[in-house]
PDB file of N, CA and C in Angstrom:
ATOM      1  N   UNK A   1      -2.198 -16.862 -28.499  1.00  0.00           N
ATOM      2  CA  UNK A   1      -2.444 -16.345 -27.170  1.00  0.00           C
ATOM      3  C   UNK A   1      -1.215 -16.589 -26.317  1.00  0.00           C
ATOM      4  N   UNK A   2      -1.008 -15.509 -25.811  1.00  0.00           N
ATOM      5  CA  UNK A   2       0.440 -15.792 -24.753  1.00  0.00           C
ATOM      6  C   UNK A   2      -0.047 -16.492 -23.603  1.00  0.00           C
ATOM      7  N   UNK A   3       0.975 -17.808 -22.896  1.00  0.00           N
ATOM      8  CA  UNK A   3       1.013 -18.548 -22.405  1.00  0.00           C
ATOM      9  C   UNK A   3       0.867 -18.001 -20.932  1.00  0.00           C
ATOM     10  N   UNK A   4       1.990 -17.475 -21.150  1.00  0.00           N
ATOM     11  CA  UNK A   4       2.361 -16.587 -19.597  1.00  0.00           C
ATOM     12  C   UNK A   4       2.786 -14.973 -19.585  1.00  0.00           C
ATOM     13  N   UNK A   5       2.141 -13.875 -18.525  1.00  0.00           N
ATOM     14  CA  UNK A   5       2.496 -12.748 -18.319  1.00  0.00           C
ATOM     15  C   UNK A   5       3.715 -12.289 -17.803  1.00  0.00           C
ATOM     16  N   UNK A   6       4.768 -11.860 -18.670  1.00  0.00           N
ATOM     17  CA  UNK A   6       5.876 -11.554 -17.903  1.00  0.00           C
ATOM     18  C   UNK A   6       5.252  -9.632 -17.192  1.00  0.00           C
ATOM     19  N   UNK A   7       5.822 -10.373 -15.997  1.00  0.00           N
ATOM     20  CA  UNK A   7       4.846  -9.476 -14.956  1.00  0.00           C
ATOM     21  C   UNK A   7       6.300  -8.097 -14.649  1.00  0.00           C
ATOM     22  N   UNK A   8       7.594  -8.680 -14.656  1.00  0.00           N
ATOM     23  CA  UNK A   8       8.533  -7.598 -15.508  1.00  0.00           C
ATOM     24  C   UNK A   8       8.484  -6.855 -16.238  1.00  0.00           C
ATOM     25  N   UNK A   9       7.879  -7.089 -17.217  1.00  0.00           N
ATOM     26  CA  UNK A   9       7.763  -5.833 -18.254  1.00  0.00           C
ATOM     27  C   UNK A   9       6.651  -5.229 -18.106  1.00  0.00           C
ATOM     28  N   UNK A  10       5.718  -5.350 -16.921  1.00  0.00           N
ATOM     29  CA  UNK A  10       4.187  -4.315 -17.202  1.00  0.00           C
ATOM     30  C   UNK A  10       4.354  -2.858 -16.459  1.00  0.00           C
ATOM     31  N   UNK A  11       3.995  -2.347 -17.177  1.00  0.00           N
ATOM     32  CA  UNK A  11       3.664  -0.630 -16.340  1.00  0.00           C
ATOM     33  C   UNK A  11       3.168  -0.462 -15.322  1.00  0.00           C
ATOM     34  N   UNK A  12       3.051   0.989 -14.669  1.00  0.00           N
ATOM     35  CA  UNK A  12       2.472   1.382 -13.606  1.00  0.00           C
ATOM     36  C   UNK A  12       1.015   1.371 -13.715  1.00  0.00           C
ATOM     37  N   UNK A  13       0.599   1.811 -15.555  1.00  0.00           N
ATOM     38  CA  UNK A  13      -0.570   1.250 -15.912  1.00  0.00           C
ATOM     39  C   UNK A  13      -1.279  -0.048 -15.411  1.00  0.00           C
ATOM     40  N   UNK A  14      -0.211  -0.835 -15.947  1.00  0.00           N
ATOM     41  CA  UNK A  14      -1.288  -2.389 -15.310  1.00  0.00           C
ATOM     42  C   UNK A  14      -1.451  -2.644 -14.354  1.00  0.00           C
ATOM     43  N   UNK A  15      -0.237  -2.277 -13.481  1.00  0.00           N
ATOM     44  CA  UNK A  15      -0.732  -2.724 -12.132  1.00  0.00           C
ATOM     45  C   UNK A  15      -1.893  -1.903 -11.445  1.00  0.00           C
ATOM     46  N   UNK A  16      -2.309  -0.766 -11.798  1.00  0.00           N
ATOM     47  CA  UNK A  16      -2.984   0.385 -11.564  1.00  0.00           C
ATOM     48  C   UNK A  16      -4.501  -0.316 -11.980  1.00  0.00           C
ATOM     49  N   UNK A  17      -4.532  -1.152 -13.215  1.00  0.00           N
ATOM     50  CA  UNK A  17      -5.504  -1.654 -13.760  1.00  0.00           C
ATOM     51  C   UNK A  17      -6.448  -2.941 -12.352  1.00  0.00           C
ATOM     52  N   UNK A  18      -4.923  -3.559 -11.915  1.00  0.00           N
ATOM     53  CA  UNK A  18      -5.170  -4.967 -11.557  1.00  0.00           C
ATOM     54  C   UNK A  18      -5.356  -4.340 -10.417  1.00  0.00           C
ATOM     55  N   UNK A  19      -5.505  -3.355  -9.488  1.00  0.00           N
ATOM     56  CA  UNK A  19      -5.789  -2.406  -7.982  1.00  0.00           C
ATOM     57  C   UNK A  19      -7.384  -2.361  -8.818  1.00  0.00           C
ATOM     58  N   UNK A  20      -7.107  -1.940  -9.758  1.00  0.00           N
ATOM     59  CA  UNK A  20      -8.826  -1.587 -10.125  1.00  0.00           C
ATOM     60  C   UNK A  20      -9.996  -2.768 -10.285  1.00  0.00           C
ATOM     61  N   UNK A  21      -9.360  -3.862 -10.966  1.00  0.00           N
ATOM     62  CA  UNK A  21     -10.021  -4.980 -10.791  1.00  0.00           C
ATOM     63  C   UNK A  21     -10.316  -5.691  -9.541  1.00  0.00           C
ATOM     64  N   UNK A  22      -9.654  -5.763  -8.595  1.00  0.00           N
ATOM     65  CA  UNK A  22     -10.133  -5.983  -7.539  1.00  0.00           C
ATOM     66  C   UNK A  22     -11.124  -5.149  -7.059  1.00  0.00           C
ATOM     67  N   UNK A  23     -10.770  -3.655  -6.880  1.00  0.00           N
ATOM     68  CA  UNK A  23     -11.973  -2.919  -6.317  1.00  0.00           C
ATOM     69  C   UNK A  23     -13.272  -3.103  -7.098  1.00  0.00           C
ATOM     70  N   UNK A  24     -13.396  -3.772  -7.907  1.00  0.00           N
ATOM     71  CA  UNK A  24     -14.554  -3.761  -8.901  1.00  0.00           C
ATOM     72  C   UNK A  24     -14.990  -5.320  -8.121  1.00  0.00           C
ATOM     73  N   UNK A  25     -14.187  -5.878  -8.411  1.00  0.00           N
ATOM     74  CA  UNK A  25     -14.340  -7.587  -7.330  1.00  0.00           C
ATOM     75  C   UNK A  25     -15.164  -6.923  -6.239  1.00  0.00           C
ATOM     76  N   UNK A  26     -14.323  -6.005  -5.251  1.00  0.00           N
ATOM     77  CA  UNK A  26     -15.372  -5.621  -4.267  1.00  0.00           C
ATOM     78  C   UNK A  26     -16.761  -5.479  -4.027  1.00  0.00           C
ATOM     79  N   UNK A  27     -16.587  -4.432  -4.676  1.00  0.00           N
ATOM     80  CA  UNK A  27     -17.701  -3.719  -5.089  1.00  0.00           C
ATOM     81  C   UNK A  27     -18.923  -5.275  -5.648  1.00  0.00           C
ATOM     82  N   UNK A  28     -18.308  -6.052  -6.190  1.00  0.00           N
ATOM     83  CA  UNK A  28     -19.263  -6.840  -6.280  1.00  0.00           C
ATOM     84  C   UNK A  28     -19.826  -8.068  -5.958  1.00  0.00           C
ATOM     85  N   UNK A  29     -18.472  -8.250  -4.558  1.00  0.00           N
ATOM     86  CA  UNK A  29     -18.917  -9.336  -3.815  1.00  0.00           C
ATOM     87  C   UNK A  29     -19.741  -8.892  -2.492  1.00  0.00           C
ATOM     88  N   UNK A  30     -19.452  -7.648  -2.528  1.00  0.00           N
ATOM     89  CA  UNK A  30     -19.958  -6.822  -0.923  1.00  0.00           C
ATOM     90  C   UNK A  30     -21.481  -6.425  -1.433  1.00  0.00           C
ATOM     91  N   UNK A  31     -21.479  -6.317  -2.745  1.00  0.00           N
ATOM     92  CA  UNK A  31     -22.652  -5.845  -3.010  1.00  0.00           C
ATOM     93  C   UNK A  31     -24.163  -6.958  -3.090  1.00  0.00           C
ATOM     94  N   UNK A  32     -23.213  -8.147  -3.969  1.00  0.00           N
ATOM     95  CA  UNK A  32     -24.478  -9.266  -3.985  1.00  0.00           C
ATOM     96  C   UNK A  32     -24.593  -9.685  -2.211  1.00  0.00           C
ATOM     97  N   UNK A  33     -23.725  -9.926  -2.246  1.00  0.00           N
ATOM     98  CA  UNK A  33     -23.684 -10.449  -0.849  1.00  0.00           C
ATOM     99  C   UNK A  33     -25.191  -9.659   0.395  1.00  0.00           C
ATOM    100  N   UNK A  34     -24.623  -7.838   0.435  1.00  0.00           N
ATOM    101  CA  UNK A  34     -25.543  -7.202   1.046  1.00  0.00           C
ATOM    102  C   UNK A  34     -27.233  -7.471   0.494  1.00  0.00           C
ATOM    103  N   UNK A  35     -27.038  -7.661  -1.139  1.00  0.00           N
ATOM    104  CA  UNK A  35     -28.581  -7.685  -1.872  1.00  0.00           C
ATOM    105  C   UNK A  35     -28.942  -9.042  -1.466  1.00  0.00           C
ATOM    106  N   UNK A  36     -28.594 -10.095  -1.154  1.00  0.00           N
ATOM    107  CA  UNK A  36     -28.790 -11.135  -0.811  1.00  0.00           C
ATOM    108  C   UNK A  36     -29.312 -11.193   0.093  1.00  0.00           C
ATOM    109  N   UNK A  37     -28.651 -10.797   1.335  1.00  0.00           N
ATOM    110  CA  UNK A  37     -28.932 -10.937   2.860  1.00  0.00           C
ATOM    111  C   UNK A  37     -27.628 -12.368   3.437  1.00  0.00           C
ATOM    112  N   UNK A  38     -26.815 -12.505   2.538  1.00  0.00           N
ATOM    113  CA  UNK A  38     -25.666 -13.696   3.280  1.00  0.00           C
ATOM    114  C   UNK A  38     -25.194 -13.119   4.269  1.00  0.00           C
ATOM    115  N   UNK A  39     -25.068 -14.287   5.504  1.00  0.00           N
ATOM    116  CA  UNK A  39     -24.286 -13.388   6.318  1.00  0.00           C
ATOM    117  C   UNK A  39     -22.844 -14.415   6.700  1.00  0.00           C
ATOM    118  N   UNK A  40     -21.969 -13.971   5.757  1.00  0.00           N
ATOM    119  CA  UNK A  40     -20.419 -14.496   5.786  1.00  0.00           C
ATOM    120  C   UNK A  40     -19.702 -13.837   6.450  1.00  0.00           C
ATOM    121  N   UNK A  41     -18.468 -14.271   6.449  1.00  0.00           N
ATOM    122  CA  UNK A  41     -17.823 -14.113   7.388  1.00  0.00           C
ATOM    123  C   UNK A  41     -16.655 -12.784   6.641  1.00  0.00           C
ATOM    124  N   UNK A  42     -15.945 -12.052   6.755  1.00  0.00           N
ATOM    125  CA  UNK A  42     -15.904 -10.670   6.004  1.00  0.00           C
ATOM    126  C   UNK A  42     -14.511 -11.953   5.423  1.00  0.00           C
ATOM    127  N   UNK A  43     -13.362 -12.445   6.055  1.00  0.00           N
ATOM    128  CA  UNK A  43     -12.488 -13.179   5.639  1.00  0.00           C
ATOM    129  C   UNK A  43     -12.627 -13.323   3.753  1.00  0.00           C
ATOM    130  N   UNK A  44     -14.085 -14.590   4.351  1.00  0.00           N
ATOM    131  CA  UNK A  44     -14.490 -15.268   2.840  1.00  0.00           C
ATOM    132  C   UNK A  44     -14.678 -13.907   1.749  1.00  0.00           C
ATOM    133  N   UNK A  45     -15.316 -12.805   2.266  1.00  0.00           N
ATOM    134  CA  UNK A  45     -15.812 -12.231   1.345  1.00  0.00           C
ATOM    135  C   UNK A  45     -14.644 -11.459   0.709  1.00  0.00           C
ATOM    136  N   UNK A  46     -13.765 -10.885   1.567  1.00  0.00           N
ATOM    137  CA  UNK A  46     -12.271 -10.478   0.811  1.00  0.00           C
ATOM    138  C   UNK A  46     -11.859 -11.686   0.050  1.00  0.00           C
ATOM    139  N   UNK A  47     -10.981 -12.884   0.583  1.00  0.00           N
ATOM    140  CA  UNK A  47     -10.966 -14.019   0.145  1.00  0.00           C
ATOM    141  C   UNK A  47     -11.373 -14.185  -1.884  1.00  0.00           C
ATOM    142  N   UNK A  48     -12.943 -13.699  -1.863  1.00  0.00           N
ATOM    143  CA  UNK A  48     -13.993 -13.935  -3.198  1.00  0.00           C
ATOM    144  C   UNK A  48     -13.785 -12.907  -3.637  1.00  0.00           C
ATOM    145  N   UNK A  49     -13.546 -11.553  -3.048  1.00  0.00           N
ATOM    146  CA  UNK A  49     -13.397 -10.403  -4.041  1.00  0.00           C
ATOM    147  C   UNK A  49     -11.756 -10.646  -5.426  1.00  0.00           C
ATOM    148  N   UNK A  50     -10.963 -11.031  -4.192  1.00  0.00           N
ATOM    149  CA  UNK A  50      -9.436 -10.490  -4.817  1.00  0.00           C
ATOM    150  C   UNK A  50      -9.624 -11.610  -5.623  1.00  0.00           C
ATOM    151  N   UNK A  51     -10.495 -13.016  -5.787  1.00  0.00           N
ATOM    152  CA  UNK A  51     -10.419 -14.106  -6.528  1.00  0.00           C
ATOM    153  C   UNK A  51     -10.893 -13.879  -7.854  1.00  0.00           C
ATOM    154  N   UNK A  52     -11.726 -13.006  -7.930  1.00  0.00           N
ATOM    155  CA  UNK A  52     -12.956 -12.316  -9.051  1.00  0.00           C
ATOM    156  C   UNK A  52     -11.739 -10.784  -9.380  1.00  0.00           C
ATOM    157  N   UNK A  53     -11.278 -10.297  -8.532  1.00  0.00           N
ATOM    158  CA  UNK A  53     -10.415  -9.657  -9.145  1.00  0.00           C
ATOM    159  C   UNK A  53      -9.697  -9.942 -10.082  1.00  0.00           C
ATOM    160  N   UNK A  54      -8.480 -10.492  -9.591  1.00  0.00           N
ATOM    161  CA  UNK A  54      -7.105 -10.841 -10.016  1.00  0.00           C
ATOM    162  C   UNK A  54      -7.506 -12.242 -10.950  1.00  0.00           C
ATOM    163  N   UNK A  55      -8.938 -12.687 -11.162  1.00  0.00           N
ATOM    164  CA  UNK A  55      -8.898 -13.134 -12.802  1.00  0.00           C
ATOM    165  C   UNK A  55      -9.399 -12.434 -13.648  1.00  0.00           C
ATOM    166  N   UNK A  56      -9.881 -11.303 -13.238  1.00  0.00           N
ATOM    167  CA  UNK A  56     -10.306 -10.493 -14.475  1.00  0.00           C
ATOM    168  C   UNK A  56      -8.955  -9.934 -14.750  1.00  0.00           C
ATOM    169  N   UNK A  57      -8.227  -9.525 -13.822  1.00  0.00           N
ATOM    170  CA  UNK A  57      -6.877  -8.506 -14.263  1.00  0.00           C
ATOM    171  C   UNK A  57      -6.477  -9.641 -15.171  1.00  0.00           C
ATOM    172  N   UNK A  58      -6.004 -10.634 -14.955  1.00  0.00           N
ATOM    173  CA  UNK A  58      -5.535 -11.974 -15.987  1.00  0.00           C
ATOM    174  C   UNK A  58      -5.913 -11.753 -16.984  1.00  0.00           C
ATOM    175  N   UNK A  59      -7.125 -11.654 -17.509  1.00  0.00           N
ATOM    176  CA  UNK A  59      -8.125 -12.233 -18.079  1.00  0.00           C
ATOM    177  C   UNK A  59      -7.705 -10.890 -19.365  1.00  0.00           C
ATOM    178  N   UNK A  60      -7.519 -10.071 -18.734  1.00  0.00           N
ATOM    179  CA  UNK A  60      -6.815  -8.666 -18.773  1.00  0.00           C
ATOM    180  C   UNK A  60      -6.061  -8.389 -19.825  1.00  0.00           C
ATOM    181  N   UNK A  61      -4.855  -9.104 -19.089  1.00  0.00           N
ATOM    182  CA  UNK A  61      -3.894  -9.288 -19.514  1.00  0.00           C
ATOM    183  C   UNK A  61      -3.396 -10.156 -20.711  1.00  0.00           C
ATOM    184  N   UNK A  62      -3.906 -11.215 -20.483  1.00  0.00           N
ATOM    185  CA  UNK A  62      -3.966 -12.382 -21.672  1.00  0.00           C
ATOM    186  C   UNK A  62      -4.487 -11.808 -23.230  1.00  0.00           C
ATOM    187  N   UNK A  63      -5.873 -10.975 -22.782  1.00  0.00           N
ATOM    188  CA  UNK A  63      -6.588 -10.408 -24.119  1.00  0.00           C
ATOM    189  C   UNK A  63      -5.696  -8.904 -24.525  1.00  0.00           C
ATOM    190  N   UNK A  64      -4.829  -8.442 -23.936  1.00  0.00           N
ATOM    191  CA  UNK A  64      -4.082  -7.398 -24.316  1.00  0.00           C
ATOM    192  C   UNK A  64      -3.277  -7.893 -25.045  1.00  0.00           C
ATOM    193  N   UNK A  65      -2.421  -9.021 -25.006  1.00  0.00           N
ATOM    194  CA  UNK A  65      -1.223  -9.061 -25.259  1.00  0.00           C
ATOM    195  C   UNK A  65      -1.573  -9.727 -26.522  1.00  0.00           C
ATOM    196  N   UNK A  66      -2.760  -9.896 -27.155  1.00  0.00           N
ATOM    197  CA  UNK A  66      -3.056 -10.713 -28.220  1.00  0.00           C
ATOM    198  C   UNK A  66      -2.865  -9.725 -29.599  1.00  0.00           C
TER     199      UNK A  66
END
């Protein structure tokens, strides 16, 4: 398993990927959140999206390069 992403060599693809993983983050922190009834503060909830994003893009990335 590669250690680290050299973030140099990725395409317009990946980064295109890792825009997408976040919006999917969105989509699913705005969503439990609304099914819930929490009422946070919008900060936190961006904050939790791009966090749930940008480890799936990782997460991503790591299992590609294998």
């Amino acid at each position: 398993m590669a250690d680290k992403v050299a973030f140099g060599k990725l395409a317009a693809k990946d980064y295109a990927m890792g825009v997408a993983f976040v919006a999917v983050g969105f989509a699913i922190v705005f969503g439990l959140s609304g099914a819930l009834g929490l009422e946070l503060e919008g900060f936190l909830l961006v904050i939790a999206s791009v966090v749930i994003g940008v480890a799936a893009w990782m997460s991503y990335l790591r299992k590609r390069d294998d």
